[in-house]
PDB file of C-alpha atoms and ligand atoms in Angstrom:
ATOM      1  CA  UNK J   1      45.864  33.081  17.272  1.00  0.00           C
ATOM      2  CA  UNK J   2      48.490  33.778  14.178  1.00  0.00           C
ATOM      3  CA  UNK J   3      48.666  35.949  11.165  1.00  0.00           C
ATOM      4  CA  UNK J   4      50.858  34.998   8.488  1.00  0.00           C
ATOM      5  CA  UNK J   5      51.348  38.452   6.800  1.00  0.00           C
ATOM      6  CA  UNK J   6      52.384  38.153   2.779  1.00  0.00           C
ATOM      7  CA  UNK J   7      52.263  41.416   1.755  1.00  0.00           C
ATOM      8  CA  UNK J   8      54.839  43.986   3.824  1.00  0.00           C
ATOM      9  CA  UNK J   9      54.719  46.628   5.305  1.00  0.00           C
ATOM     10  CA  UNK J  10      51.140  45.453   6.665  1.00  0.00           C
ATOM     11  CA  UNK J  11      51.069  47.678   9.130  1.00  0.00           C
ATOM     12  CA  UNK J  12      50.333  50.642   7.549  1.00  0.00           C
ATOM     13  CA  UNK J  13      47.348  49.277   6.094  1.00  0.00           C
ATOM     14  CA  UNK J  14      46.537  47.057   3.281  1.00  0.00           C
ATOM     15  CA  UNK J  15      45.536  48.512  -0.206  1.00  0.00           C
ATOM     16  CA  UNK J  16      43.211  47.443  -2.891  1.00  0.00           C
ATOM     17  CA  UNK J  17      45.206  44.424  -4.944  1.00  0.00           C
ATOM     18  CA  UNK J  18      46.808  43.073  -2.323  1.00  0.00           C
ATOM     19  CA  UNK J  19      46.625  39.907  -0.676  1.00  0.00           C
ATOM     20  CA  UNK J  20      44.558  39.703   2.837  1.00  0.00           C
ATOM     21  CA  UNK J  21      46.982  38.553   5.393  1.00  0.00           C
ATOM     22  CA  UNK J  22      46.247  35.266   6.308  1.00  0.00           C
ATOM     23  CA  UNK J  23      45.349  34.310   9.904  1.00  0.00           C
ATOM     24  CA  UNK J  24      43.869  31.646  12.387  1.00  0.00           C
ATOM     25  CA  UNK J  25      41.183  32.706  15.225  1.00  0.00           C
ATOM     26  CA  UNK J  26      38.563  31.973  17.659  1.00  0.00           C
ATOM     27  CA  UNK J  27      35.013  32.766  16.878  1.00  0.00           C
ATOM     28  CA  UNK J  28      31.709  32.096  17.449  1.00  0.00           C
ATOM     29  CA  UNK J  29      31.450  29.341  15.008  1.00  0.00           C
ATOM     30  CA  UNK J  30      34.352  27.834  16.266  1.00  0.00           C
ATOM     31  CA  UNK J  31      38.532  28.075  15.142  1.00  0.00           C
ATOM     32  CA  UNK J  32      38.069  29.874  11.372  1.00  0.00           C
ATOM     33  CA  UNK J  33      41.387  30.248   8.964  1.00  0.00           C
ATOM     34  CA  UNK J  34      40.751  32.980   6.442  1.00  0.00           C
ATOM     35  CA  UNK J  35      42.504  31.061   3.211  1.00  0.00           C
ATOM     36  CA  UNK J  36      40.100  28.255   3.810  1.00  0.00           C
ATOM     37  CA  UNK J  37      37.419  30.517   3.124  1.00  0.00           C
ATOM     38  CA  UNK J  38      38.971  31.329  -0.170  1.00  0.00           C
ATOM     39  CA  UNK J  39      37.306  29.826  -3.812  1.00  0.00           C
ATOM     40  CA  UNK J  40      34.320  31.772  -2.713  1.00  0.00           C
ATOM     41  CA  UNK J  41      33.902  35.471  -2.069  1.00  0.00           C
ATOM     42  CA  UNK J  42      34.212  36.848   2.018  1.00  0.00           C
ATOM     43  CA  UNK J  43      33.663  40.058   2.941  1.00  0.00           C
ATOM     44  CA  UNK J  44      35.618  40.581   6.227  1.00  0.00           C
ATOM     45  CA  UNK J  45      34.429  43.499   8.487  1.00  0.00           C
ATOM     46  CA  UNK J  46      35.473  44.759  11.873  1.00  0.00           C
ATOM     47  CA  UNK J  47      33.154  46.764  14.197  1.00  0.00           C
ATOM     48  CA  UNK J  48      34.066  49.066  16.816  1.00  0.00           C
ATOM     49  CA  UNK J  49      32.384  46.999  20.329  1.00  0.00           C
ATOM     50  CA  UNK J  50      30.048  44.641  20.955  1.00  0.00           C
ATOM     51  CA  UNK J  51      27.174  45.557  22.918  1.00  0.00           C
ATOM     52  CA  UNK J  52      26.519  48.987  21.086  1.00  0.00           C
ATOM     53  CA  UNK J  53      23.462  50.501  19.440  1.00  0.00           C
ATOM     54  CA  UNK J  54      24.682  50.830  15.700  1.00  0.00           C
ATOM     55  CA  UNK J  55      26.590  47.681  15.420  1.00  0.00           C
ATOM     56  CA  UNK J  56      23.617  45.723  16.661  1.00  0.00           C
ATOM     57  CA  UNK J  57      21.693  47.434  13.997  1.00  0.00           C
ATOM     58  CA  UNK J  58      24.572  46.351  11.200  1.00  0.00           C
ATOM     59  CA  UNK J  59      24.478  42.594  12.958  1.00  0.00           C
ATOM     60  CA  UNK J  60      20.613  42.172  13.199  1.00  0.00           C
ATOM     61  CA  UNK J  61      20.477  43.500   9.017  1.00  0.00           C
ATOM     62  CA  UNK J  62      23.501  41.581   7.570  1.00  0.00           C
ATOM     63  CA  UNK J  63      21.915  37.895   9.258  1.00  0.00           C
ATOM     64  CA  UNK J  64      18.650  39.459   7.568  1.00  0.00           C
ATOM     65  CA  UNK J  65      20.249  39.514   4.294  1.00  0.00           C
ATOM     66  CA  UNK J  66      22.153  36.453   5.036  1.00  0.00           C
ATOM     67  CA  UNK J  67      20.491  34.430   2.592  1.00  0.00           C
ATOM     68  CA  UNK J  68      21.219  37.353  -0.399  1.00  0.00           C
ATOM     69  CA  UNK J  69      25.124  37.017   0.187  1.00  0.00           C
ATOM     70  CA  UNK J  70      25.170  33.076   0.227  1.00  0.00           C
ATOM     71  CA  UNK J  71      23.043  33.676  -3.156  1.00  0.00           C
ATOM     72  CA  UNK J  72      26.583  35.189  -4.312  1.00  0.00           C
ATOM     73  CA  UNK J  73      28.403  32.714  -2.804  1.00  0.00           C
ATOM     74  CA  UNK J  74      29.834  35.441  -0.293  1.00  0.00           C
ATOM     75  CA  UNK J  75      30.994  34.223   3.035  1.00  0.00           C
ATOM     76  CA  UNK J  76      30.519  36.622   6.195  1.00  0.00           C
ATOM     77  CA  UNK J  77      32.970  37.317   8.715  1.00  0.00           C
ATOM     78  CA  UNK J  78      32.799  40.208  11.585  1.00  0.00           C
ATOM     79  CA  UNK J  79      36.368  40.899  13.671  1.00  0.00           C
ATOM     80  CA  UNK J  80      35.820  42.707  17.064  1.00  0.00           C
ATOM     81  CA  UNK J  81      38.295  43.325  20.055  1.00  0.00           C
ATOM     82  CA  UNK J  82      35.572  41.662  22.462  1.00  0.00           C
ATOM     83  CA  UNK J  83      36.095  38.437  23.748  1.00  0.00           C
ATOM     84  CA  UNK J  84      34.154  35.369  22.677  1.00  0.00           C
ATOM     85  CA  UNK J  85      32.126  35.157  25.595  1.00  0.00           C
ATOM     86  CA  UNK J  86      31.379  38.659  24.869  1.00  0.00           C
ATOM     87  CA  UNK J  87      30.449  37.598  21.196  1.00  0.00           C
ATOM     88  CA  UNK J  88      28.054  35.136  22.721  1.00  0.00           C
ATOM     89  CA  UNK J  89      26.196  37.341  25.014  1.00  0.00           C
ATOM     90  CA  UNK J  90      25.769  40.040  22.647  1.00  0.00           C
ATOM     91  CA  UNK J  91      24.134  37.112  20.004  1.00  0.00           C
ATOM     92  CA  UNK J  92      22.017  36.169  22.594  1.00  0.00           C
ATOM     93  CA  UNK J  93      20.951  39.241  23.302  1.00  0.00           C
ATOM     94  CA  UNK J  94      20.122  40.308  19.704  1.00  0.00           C
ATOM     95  CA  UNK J  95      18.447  37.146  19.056  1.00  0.00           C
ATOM     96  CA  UNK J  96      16.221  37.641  22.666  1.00  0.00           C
ATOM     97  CA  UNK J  97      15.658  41.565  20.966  1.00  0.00           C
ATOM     98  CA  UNK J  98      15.524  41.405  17.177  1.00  0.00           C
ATOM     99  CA  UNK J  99      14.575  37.928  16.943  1.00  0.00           C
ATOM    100  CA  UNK J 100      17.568  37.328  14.588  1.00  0.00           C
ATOM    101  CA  UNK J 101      20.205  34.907  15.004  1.00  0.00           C
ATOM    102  CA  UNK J 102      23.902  35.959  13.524  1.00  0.00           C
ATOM    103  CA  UNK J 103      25.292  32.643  12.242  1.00  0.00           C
ATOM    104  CA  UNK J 104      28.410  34.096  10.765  1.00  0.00           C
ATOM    105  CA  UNK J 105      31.687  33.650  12.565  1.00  0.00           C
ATOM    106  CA  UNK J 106      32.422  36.737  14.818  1.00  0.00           C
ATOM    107  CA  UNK J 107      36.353  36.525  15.358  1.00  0.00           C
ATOM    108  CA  UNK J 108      38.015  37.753  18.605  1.00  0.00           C
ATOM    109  CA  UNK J 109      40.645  39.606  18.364  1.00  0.00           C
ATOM    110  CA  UNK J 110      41.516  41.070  22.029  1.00  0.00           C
ATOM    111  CA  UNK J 111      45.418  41.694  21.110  1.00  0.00           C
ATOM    112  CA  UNK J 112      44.564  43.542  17.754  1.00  0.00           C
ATOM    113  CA  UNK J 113      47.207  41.464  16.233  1.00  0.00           C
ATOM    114  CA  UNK J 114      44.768  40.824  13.528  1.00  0.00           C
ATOM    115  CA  UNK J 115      42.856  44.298  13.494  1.00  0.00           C
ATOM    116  CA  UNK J 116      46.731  46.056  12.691  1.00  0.00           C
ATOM    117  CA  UNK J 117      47.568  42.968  10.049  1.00  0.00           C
ATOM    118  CA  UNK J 118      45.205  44.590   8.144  1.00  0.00           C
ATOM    119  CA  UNK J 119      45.281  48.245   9.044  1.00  0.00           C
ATOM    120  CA  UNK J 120      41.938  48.527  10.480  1.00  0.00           C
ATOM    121  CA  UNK J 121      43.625  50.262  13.735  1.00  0.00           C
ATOM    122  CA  UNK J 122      46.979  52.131  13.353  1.00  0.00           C
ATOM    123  CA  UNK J 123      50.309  51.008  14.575  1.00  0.00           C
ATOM    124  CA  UNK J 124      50.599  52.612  17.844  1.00  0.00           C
ATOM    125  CA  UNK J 125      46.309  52.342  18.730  1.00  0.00           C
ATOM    126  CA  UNK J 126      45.823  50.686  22.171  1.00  0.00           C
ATOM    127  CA  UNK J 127      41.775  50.388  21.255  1.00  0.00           C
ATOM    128  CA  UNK J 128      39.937  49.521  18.483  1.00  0.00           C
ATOM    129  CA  UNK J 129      36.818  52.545  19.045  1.00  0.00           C
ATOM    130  CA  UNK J 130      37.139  53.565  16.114  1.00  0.00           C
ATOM    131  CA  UNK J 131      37.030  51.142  13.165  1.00  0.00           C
ATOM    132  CA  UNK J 132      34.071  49.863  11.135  1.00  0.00           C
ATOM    133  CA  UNK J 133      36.227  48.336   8.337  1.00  0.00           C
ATOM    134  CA  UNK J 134      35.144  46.457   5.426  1.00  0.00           C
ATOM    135  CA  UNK J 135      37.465  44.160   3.077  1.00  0.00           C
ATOM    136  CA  UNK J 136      35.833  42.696  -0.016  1.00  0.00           C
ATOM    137  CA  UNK J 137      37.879  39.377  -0.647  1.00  0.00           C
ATOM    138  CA  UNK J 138      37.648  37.476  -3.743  1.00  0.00           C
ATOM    139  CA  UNK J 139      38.290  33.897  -4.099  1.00  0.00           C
ATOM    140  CA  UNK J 140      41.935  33.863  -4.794  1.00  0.00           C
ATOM    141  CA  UNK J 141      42.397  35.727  -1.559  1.00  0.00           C
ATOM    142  CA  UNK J 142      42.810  39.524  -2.963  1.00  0.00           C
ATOM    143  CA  UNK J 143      41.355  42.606  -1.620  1.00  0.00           C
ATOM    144  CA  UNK J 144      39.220  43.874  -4.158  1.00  0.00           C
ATOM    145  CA  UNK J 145      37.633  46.689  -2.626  1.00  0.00           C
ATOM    146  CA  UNK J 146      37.423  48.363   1.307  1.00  0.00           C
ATOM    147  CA  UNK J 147      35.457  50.711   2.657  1.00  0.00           C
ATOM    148  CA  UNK J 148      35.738  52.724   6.138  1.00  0.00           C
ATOM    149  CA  UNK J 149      33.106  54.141   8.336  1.00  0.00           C
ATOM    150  CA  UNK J 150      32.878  56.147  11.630  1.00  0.00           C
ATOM    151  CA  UNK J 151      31.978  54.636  14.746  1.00  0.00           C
ATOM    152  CA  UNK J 152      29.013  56.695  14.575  1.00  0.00           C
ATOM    153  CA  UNK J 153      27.494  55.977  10.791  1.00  0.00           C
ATOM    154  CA  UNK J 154      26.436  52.603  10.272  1.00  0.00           C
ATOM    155  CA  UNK J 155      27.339  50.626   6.735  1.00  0.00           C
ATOM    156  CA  UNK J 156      24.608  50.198   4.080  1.00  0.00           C
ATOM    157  CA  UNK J 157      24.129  46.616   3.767  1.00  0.00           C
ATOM    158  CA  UNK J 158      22.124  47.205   0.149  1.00  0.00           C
ATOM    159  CA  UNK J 159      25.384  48.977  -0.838  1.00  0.00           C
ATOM    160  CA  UNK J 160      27.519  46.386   0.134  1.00  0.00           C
ATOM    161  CA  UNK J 161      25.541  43.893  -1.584  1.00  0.00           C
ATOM    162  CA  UNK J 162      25.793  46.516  -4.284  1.00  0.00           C
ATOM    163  CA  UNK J 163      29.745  46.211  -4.960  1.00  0.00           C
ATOM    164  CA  UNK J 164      29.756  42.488  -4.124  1.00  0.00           C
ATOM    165  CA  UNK J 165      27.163  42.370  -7.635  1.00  0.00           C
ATOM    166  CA  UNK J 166      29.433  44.761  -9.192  1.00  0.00           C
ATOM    167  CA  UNK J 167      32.868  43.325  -8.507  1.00  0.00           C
ATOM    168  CA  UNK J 168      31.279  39.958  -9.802  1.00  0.00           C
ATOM    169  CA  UNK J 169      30.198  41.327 -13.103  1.00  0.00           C
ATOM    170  CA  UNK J 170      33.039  43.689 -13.845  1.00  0.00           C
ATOM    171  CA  UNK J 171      34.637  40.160 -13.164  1.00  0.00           C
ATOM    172  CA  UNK J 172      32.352  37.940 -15.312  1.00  0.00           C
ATOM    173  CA  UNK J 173      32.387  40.513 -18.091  1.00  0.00           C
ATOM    174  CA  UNK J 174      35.958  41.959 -18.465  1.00  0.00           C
ATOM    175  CA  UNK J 175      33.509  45.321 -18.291  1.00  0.00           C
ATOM    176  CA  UNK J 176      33.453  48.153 -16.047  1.00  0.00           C
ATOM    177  CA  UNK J 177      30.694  49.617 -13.378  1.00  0.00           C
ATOM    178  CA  UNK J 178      30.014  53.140 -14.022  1.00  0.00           C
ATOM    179  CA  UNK J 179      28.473  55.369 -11.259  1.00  0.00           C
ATOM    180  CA  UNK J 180      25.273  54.193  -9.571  1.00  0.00           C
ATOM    181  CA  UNK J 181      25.584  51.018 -11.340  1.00  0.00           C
ATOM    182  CA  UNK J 182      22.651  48.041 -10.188  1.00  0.00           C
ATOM    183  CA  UNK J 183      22.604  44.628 -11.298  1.00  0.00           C
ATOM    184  CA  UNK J 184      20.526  44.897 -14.935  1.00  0.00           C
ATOM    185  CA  UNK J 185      22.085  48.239 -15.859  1.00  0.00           C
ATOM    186  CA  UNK J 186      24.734  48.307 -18.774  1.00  0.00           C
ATOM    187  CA  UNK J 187      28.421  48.396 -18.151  1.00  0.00           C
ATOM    188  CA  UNK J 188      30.719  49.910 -19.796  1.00  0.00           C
ATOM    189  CA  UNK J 189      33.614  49.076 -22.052  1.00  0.00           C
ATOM    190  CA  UNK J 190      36.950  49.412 -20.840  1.00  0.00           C
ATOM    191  CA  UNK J 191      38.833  51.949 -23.236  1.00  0.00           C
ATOM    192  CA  UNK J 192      41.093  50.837 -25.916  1.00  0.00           C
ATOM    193  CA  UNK J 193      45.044  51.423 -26.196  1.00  0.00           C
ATOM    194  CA  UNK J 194      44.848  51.908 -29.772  1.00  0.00           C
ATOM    195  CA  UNK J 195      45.597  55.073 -31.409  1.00  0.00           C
ATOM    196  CA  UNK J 196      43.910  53.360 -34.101  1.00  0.00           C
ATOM    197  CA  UNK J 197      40.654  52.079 -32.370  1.00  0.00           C
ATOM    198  CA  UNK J 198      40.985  56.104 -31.661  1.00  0.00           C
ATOM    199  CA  UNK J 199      40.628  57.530 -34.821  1.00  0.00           C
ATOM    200  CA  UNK J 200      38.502  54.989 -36.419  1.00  0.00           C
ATOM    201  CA  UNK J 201      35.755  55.269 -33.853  1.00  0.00           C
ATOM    202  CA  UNK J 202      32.457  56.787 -35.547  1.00  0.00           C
ATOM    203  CA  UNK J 203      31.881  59.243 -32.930  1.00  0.00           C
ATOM    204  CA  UNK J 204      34.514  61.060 -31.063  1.00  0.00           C
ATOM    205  CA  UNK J 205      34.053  59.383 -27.235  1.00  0.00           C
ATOM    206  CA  UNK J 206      33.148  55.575 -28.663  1.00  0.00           C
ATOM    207  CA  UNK J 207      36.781  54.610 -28.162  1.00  0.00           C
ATOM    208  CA  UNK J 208      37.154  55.008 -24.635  1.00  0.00           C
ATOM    209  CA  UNK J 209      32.840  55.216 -23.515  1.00  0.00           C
ATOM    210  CA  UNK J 210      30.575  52.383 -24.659  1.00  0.00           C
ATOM    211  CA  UNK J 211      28.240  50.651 -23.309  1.00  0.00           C
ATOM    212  CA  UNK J 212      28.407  46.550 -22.692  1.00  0.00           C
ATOM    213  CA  UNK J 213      24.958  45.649 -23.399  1.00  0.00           C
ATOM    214  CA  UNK J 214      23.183  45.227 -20.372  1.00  0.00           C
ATOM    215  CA  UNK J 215      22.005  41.495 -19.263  1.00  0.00           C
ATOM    216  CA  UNK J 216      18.830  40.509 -17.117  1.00  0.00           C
ATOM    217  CA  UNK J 217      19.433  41.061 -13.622  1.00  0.00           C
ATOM    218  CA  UNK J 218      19.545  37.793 -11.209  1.00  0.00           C
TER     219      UNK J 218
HETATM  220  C1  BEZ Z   1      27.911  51.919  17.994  1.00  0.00           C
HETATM  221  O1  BEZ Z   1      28.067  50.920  17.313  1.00  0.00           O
HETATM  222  O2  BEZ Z   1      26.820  52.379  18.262  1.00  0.00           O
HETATM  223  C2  BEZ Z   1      29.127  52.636  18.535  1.00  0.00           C
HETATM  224  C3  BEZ Z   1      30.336  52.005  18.592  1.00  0.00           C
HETATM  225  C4  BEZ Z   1      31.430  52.665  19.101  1.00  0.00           C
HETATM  226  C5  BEZ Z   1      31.308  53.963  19.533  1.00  0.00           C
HETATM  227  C6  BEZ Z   1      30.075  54.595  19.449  1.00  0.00           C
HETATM  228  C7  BEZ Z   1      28.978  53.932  18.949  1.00  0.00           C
END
């Protein structure tokens, strides 16, 4: 296993913008590099252990909602501490349970070296017990969004579909997603730089709030 960090000092934890570190692994699926993953979207997550009660729960709904991130051309990929044969029992397991099988790559990563590339356990952290880490990669590589949870709150997979649909418009449209936004609501404008576009506007907030006029949802 090797990570090919581009963006220093990755050890205190990557930000939005940056690039994700690049890196080779074992996992489930067999040997995955994360640049060959990139000209489509990959949403990267880490979860605290195998063989525990709310990341089977996250497992068992992401391969149910498989199908909705391949619609968005969205590649899957969990990171763990456990070992592959670890990975493999706990699959069969949830398959045997929920009926589900998880056909995204699960990566090992028993050294961390991959888990502190990316920040998702601090520098001097000898376990992993408490990340549930989610990067939102976009096809040139860049982290476009993260979100972290405690080991005891599970992620909303409807939410992360949710800012994989935004960060895909806001993309498509040059636009912006205001607050609750859901695929088939308007965005919004970004705000001029024009002191001019400033006082021309008819009414006092157009310049820097209007709406993009919204299209049909997928
Ligand atoms: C869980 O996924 O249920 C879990 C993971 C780590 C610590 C506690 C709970």
């Amino acid at each position: 296993m090797s990570v090919q960090e581009t963006q220093p000092p990755a050890m205190s934890g990557l930000r939005i913008g940056d690039t994700a570190p690049d890196f080779e692994a074992r996992s489930t699926t067999g040997p995955v590099k994360l640049s060959a993953f990139r000209k489509r979207w990959l949403i990267l997550f880490s979860h605290p252990a195998d063989f525990t009660p709310v990341c089977t729960t996250e497992f068992v709904e992401l391969s149910r909602r498989a199908d909705d991130f391949a619609a968005r051309d969205c590649a899957l990929m969990a990171l763990s501490v456990d070992s592959l044969f670890s990975h493999f029992a706990w699959l069969r397991l949830i398959r045997d349970r929920f009926d589900v099988e998880v056909r995204f790559p699960i990566v090992e990563d028993p050294t961390l070296v991959i888990g502190r590339a990316f920040g998702m356990v601090a520098a001097g952290d000898y376990d992993s017990a408490t990340v549930r880490t989610t990067y939102f990669i976009d096809p040139k590589g860049v982290i476009r969004a993260m979100t972290c949870y405690p080991a005891n709150v599970g992620r909303s997979i409807p939410e992360m579909l949710r800012t994989l649909d935004a960060l895909q418009r806001v993309d498509a449209e040059g636009a912006l997603a205001p607050a609750n936004w859901t695929p088939g609501d308007a965005l919004l404008r970004a705000p001029s730089h024009d002191l001019d576009d400033v006082y021309a506007a008819e009414n006092g907030a157009d310049w820097f709030y209007r709406d993009v006029p919204a299209k049909a949802p997928r």
